[in-house]
Structures are given as structure tokens and as C-alpha cells.
mmCIF file of N, CA and C in Angstrom:
data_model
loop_
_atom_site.group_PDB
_atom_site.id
_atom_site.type_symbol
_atom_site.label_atom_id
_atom_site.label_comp_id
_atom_site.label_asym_id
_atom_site.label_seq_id
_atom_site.Cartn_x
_atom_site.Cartn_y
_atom_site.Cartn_z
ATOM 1 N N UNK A 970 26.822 -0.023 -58.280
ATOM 2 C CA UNK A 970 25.796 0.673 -57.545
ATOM 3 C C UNK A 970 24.516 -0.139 -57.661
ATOM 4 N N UNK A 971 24.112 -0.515 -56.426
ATOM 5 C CA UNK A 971 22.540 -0.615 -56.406
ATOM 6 C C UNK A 971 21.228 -0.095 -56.511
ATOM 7 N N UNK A 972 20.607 -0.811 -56.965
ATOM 8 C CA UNK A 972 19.020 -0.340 -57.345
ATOM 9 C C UNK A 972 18.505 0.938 -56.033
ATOM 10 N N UNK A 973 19.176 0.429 -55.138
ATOM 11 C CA UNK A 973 18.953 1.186 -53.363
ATOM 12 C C UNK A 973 19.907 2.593 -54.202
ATOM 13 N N UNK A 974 21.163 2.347 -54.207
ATOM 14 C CA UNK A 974 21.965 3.241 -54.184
ATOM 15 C C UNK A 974 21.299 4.471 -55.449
ATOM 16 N N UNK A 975 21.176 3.530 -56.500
ATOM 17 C CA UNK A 975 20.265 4.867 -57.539
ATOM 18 C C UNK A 975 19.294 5.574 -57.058
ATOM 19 N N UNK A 976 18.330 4.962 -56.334
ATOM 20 C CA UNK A 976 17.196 5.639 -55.654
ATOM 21 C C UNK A 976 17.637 7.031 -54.420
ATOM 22 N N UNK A 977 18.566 6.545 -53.854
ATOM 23 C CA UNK A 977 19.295 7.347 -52.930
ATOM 24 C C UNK A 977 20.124 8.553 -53.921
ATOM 25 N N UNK A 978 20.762 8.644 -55.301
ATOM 26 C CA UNK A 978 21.109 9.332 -55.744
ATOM 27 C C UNK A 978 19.958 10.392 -56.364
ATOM 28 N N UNK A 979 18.650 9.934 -56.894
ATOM 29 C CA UNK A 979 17.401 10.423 -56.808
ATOM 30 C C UNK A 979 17.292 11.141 -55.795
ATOM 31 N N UNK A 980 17.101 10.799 -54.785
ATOM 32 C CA UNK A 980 16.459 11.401 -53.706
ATOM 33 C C UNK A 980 17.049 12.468 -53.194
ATOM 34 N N UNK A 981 18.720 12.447 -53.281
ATOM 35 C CA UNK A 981 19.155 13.517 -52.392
ATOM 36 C C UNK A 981 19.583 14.698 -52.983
ATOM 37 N N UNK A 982 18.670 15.609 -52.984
ATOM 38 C CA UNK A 982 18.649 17.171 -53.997
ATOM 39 C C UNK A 982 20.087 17.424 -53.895
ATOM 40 N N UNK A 983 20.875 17.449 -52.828
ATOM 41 C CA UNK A 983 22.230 18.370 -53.119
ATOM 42 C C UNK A 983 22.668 17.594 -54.199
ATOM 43 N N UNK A 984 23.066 15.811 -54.136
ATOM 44 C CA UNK A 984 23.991 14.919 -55.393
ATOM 45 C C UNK A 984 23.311 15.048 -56.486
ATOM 46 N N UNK A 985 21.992 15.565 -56.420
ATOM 47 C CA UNK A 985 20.982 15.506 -57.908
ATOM 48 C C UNK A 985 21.663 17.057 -58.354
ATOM 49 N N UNK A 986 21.634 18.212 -57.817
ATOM 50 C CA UNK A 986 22.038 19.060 -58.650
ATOM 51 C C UNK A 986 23.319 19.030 -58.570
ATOM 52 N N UNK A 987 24.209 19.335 -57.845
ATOM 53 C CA UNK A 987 25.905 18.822 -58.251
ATOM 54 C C UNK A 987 26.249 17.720 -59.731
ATOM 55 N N UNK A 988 24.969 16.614 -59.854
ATOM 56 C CA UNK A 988 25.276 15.722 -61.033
ATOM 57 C C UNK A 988 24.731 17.095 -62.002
ATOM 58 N N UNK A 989 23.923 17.508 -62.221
ATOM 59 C CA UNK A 989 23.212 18.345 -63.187
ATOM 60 C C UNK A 989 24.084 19.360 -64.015
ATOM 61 N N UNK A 990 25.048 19.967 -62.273
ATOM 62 C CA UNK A 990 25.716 20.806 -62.481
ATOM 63 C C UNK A 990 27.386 20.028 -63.023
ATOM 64 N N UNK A 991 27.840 19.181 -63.239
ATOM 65 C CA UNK A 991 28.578 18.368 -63.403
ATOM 66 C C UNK A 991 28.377 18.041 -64.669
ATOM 67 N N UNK A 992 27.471 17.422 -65.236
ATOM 68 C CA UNK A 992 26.284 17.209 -66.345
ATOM 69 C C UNK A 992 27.457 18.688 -67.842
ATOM 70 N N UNK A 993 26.945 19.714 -66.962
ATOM 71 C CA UNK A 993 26.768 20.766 -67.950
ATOM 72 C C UNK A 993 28.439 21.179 -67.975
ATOM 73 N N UNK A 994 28.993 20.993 -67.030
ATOM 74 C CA UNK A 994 30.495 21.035 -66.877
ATOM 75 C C UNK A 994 30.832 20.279 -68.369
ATOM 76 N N UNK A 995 30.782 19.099 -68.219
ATOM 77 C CA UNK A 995 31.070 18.119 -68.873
ATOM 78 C C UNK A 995 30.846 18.299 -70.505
ATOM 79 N N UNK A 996 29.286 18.877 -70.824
ATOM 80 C CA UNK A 996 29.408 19.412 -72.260
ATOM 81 C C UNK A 996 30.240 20.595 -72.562
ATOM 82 N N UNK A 997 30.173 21.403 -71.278
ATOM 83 C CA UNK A 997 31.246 23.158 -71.823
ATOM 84 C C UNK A 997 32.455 22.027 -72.150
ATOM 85 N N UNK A 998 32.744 21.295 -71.204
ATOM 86 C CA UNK A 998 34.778 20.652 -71.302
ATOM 87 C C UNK A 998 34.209 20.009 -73.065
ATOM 88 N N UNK A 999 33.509 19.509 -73.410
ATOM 89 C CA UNK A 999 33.452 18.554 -74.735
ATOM 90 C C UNK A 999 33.377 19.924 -75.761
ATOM 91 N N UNK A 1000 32.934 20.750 -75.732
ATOM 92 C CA UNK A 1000 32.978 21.314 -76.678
ATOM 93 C C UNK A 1000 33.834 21.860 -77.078
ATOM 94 N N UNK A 1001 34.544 22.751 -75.936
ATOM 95 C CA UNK A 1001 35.825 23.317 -76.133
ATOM 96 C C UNK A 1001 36.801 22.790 -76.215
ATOM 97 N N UNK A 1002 36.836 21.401 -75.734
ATOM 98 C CA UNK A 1002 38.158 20.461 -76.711
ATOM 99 C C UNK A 1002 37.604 20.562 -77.930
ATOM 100 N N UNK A 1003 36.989 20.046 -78.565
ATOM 101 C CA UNK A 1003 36.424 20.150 -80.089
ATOM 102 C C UNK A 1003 36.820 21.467 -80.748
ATOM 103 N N UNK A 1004 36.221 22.667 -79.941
ATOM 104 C CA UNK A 1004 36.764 23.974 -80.735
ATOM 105 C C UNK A 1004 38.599 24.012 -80.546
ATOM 106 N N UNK A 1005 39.158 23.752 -79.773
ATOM 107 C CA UNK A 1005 40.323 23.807 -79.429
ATOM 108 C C UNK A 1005 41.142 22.961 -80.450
ATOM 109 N N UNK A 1006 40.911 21.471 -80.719
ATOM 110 C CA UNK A 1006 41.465 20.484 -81.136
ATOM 111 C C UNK A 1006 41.529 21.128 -82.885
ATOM 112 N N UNK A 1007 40.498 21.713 -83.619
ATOM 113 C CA UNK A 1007 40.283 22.239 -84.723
ATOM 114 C C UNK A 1007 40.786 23.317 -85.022
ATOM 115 N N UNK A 1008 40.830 24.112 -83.914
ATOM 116 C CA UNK A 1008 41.835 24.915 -84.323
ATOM 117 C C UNK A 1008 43.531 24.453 -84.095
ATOM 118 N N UNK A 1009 43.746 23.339 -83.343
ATOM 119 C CA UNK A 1009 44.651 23.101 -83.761
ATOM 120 C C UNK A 1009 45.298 22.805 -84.917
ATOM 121 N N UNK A 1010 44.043 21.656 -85.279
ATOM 122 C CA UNK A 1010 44.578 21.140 -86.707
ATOM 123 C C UNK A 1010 44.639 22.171 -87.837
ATOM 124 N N UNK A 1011 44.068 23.395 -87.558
ATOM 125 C CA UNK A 1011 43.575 24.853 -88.566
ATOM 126 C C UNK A 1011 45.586 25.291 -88.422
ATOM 127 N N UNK A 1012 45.988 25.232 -87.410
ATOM 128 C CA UNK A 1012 46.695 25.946 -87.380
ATOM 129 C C UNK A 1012 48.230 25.250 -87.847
ATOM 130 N N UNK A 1013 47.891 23.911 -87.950
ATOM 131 C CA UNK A 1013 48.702 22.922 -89.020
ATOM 132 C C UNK A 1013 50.347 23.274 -88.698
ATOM 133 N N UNK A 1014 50.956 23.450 -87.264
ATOM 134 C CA UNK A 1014 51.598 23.485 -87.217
ATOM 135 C C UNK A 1014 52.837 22.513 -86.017
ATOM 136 N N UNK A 1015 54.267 22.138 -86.235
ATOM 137 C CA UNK A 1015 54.755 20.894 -85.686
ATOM 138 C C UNK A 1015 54.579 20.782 -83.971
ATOM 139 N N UNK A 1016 54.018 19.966 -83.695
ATOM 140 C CA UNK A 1016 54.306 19.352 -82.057
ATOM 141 C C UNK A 1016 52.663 19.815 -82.026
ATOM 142 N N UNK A 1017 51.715 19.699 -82.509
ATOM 143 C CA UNK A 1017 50.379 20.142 -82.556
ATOM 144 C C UNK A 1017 49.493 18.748 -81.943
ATOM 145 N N UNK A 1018 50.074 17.548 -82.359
ATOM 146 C CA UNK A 1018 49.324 16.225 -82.499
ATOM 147 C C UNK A 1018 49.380 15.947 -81.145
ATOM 148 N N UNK A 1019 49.952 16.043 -79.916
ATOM 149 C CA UNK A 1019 49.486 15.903 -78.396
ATOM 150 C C UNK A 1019 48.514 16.487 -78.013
ATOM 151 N N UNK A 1020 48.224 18.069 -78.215
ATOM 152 C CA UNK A 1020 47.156 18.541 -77.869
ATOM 153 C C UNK A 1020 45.768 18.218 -78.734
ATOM 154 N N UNK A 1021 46.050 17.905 -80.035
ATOM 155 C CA UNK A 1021 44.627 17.299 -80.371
ATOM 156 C C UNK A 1021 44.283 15.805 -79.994
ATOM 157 N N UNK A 1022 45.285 15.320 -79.898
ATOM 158 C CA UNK A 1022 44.864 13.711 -79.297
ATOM 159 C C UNK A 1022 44.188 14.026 -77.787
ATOM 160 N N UNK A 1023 44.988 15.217 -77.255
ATOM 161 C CA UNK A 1023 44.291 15.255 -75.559
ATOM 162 C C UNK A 1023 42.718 15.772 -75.776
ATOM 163 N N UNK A 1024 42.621 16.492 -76.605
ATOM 164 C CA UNK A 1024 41.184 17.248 -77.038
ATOM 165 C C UNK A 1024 39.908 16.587 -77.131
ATOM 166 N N UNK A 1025 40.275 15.450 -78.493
ATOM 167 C CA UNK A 1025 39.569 14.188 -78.670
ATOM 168 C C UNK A 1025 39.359 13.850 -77.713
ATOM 169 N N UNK A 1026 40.463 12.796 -77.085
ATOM 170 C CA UNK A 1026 40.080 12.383 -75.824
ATOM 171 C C UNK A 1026 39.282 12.664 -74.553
ATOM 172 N N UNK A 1027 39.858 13.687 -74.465
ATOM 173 C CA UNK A 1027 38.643 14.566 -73.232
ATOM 174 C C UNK A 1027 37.511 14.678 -73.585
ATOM 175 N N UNK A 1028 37.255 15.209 -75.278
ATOM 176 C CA UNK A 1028 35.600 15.664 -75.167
ATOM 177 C C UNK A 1028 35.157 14.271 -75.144
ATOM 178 N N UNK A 1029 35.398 12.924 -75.706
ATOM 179 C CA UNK A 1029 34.960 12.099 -76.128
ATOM 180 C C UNK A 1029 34.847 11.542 -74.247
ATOM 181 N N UNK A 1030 35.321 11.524 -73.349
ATOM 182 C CA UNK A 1030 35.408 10.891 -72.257
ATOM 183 C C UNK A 1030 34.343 11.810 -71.852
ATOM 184 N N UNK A 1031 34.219 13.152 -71.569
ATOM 185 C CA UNK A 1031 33.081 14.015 -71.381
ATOM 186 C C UNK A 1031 31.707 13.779 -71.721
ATOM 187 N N UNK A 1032 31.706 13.813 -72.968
ATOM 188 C CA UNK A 1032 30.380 13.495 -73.601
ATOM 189 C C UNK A 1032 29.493 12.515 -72.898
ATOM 190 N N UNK A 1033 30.672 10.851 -73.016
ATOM 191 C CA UNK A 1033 30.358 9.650 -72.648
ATOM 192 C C UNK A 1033 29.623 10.372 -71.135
ATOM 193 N N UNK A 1034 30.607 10.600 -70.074
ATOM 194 C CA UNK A 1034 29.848 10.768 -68.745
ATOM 195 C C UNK A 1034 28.838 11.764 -68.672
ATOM 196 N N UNK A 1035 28.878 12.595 -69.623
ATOM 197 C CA UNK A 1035 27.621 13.418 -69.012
ATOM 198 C C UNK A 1035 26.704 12.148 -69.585
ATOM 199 N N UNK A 1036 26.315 11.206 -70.736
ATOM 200 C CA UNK A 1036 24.978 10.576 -70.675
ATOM 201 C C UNK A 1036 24.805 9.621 -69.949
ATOM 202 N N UNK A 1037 26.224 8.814 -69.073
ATOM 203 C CA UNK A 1037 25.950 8.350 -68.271
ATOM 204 C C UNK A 1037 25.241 8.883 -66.757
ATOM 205 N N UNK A 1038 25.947 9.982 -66.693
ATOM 206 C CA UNK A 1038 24.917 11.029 -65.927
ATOM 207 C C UNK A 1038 23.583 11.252 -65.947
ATOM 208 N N UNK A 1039 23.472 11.817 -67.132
ATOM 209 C CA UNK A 1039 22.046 11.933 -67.242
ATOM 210 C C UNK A 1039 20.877 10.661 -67.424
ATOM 211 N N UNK A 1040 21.137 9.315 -67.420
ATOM 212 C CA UNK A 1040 20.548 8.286 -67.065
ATOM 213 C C UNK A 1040 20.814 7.655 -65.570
ATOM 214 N N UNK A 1041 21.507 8.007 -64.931
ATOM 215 C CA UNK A 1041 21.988 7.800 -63.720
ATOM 216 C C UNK A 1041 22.344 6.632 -63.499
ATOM 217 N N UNK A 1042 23.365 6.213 -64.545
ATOM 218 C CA UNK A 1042 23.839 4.761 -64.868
ATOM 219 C C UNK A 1042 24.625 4.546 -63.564
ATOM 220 N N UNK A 1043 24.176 2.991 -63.371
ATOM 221 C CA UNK A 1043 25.807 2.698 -61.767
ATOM 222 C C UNK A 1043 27.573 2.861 -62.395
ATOM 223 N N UNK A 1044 27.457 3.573 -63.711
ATOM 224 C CA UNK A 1044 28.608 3.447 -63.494
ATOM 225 C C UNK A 1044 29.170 4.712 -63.765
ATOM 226 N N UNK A 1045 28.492 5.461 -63.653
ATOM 227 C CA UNK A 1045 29.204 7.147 -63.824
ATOM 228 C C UNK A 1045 29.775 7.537 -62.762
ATOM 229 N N UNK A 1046 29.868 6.955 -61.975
ATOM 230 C CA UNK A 1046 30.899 6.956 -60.504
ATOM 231 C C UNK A 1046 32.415 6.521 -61.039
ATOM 232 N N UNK A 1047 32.608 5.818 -61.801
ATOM 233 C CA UNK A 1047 33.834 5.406 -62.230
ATOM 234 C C UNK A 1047 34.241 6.368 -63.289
ATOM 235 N N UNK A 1048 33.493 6.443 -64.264
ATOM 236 C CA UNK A 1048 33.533 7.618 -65.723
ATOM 237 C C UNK A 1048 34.161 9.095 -65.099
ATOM 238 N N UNK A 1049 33.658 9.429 -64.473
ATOM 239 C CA UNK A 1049 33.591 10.593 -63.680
ATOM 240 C C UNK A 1049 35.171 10.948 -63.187
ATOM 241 N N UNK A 1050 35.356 9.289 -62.006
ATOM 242 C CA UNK A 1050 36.615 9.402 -61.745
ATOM 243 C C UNK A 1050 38.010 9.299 -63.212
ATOM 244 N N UNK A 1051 37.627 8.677 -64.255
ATOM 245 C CA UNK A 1051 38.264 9.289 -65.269
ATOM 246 C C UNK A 1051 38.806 10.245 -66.191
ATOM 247 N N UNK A 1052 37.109 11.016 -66.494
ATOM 248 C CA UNK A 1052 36.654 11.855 -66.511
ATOM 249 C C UNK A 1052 37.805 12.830 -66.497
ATOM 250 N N UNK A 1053 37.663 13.182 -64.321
ATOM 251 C CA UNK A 1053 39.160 14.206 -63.979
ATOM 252 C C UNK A 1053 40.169 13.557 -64.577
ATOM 253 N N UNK A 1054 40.349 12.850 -64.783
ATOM 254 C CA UNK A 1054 41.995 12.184 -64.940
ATOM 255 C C UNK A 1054 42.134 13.240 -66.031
ATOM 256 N N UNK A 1055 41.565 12.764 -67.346
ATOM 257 C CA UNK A 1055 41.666 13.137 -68.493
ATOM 258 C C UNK A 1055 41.703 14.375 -68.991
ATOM 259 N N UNK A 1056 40.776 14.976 -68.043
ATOM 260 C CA UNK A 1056 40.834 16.819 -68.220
ATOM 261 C C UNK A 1056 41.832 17.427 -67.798
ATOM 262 N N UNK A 1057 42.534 16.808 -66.670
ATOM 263 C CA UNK A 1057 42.960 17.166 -65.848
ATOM 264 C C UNK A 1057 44.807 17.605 -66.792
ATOM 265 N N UNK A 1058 44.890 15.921 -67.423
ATOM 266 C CA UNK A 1058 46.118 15.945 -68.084
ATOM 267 C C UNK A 1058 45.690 16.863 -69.427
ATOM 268 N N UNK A 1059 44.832 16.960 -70.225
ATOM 269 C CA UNK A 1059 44.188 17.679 -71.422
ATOM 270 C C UNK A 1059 44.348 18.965 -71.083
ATOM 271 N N UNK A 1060 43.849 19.616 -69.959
ATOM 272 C CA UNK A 1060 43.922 21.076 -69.551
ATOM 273 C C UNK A 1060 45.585 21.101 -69.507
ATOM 274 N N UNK A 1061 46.483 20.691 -68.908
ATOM 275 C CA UNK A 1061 47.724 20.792 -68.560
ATOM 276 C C UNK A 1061 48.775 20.934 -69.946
ATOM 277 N N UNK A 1062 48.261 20.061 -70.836
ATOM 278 C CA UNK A 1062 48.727 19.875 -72.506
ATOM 279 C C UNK A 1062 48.039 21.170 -73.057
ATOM 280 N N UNK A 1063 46.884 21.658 -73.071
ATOM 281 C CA UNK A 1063 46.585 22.538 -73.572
ATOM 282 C C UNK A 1063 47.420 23.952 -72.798
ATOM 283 N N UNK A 1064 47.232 23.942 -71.956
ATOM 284 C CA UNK A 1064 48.321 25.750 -71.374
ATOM 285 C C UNK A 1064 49.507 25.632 -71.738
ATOM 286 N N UNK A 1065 50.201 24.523 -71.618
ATOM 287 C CA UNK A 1065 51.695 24.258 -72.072
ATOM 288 C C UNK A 1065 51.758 24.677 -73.429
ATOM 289 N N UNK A 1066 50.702 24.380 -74.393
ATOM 290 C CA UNK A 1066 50.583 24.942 -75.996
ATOM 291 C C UNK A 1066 49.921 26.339 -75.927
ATOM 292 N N UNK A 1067 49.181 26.751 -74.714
ATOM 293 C CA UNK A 1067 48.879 28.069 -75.009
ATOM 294 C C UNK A 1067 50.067 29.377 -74.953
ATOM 295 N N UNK A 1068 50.622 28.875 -74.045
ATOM 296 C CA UNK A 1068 52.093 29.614 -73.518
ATOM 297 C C UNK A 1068 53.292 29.971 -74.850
ATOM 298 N N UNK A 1069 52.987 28.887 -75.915
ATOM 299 C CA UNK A 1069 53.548 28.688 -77.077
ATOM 300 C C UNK A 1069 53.303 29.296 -78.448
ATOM 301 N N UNK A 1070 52.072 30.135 -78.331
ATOM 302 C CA UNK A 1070 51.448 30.628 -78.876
ATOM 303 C C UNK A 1070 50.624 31.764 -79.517
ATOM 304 N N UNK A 1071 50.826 33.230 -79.913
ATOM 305 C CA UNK A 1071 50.415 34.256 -78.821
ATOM 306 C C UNK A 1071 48.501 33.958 -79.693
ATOM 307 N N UNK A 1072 48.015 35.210 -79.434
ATOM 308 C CA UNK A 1072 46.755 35.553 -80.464
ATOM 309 C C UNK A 1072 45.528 34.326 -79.986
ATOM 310 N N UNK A 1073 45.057 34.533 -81.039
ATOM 311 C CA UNK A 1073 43.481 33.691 -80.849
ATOM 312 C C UNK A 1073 43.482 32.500 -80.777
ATOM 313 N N UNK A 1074 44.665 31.821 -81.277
ATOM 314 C CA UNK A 1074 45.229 30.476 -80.335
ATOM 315 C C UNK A 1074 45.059 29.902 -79.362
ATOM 316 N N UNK A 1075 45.780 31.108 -78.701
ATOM 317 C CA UNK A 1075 46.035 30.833 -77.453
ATOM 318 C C UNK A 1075 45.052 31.235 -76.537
ATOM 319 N N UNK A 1076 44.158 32.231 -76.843
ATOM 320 C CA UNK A 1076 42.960 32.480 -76.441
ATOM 321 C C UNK A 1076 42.025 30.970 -75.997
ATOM 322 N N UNK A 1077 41.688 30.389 -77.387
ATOM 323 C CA UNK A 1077 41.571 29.236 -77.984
ATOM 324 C C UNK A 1077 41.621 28.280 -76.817
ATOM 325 N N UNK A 1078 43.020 27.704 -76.529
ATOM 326 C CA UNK A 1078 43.866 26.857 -75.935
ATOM 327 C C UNK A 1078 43.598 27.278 -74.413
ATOM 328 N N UNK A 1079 43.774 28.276 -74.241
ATOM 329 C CA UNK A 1079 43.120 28.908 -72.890
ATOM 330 C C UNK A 1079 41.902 28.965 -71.681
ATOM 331 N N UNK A 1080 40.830 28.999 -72.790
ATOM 332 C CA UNK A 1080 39.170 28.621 -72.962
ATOM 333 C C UNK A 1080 39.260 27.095 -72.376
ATOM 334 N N UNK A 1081 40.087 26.187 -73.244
ATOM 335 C CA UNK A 1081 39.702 25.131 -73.288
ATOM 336 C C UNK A 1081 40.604 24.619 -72.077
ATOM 337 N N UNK A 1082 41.504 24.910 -71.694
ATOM 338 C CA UNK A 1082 42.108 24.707 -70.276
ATOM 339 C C UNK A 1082 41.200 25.025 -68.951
ATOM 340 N N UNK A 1083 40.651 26.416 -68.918
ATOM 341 C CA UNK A 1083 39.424 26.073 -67.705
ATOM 342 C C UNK A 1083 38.341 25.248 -67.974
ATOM 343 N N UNK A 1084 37.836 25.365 -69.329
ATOM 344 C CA UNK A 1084 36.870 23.980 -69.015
ATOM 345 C C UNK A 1084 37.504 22.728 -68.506
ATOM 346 N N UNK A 1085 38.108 22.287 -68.934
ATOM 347 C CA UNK A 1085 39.091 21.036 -68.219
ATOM 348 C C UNK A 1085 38.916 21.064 -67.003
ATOM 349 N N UNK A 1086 39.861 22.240 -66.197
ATOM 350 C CA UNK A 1086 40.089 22.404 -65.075
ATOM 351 C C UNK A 1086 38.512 21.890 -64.058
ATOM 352 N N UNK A 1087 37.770 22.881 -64.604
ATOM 353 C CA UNK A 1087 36.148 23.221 -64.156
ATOM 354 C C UNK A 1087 35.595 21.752 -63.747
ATOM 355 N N UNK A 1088 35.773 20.905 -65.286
ATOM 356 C CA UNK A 1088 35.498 19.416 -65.832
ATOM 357 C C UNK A 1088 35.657 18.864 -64.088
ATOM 358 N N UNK A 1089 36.945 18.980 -64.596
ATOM 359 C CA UNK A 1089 37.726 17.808 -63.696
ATOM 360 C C UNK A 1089 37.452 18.063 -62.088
ATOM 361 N N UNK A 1090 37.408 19.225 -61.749
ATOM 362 C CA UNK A 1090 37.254 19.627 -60.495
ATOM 363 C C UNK A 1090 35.999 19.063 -60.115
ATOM 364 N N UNK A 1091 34.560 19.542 -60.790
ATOM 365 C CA UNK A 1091 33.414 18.626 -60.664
ATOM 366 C C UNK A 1091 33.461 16.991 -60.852
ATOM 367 N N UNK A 1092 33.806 16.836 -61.819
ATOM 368 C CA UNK A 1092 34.176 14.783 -61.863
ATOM 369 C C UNK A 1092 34.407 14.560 -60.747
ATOM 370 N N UNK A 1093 35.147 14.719 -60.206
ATOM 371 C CA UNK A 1093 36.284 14.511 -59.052
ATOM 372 C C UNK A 1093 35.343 14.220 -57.712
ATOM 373 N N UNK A 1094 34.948 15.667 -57.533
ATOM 374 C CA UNK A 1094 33.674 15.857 -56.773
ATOM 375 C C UNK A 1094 32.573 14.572 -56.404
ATOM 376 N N UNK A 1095 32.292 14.511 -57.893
ATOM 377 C CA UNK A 1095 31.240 13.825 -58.053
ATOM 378 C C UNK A 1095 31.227 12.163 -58.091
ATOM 379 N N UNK A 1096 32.683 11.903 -58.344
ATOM 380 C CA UNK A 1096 33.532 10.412 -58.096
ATOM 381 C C UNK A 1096 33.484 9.960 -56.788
ATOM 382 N N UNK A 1097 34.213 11.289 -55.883
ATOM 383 C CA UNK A 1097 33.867 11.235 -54.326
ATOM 384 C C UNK A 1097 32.682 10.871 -53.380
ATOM 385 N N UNK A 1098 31.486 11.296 -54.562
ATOM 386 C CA UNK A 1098 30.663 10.849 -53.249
ATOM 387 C C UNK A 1098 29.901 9.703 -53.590
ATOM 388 N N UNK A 1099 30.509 8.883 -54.435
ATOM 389 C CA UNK A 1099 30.385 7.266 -54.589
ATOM 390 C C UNK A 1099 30.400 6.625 -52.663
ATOM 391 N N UNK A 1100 31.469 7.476 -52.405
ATOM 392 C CA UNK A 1100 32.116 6.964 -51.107
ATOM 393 C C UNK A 1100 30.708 7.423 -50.104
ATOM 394 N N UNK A 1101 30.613 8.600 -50.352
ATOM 395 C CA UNK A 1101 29.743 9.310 -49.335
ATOM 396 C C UNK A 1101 28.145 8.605 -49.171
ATOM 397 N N UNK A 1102 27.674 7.694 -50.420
ATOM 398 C CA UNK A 1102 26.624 7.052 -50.429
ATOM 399 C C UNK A 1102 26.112 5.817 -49.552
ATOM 400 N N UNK A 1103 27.463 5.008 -49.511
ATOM 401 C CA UNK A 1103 27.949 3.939 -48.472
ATOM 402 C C UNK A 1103 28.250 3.704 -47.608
#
């Protein structure tokens, strides 16, 4: 992205709040992998280690793009498009373990599947209009 293209992401109120709102997506998805992933490991039980590796992963890919976001780095157009990837498969690992599970677990595991979903649906969004700038 160009110096033009950042200025143009500035300027145009709808992509400025969609990032904002994307932004905040991105910390709900990081946190609730974190609460999710801990209670996995709380719950110390076998076939557990996919869903906390997906947990990690997501919040840690989250985190990263929301501050690329919030500096309006040229490359949170790409992060973003990861971003979904990652939630996308993380949310999917997490319901498959919620289904497995009954109680506050799965509650747990549940929570942290729509943030994903939410995540990823905005990333996605917001990957897209890389295109729409050009």
C-alpha cells in the first residue's frame, strides 16, 4: 500500500470505522482464545492440545492485526486476510471440542467460537477492500 493509498484509508469514514470496528473484533477474538485455551489446559484432559494450539494461534494472529490496524500499517490488508483464515479454522476446532463437552466448558469453547466467527467475518471484510481501494 501506498503513501496515496493510506491517506485514502484515512479519509474514507465508512473503511475508518469498519477498521475500528474490526480493531475491537480482533481483541474480543484474542481474548477469548486466551480464556478458552486456559481453560483448556485447566481442564487437563486427552485430545485437548489442538484446541489450545488453535487458541494461541488465533489470539496471537489477532492481537498482531489489530496493532497493525491501529497504526494503519500497509500491511494489515494481508494480516487481516490471515487473520480469517485462522479464526476461521480456531472457531471450527473449538465447537468440535465444545460438542464434546457439556458445562462451563463448553460454554467456554462456545464464547470463543463466535468471537472467531465475528473475527473472521470482519478480517475478511476488511482484506476485501484492499481490492476496493484500487
Amino acid at each position: 500500500m501506498t503513501m496515496t493509498t493510506q491517506s485514502q484509508t484515512q479519509a474514507n469514514p465508512q473503511m475508518q470505522q469498519h477498521m475500528m470496528e474490526c480493531i475491537q473484533n480482533c481483541l474480543d477474538c484474542a481474548r477469548a482464545c486466551e480464556m478458552c485455551a486456559a481453560e483448556c489446559i485447566r481442564m487437563d484432559m486427552p485430545g485437548m492440545a489442538e484446541c489450545i494450539a488453535a487458541c494461541l494461534d488465533c489470539a496471537d494472529i489477532c492481537l498482531l492485526d489489530a496493532r497493525l490496524m491501529s497504526r494503519n500499517s500497509p500491511m494489515h490488508f494481508d494480516t487481516c486476510a490471515l487473520c480469517a483464515q485462522i479464526c476461521t479454522t480456531c472457531g471450527d476446532i473449538c465447537e468440535r471440542m465444545a460438542g464434546s463437552h457439556p458445562g462451563q466448558s463448553a460454554t467456554m469453547m462456545q464464547e470463543c467460537v463466535e468471537a472467531c466467527r465475528r473475527c473472521a467475518q470482519s478480517c475478511s471484510a476488511m482484506a476485501s477492500m484492499r481490492t476496493a481501494m484500487h
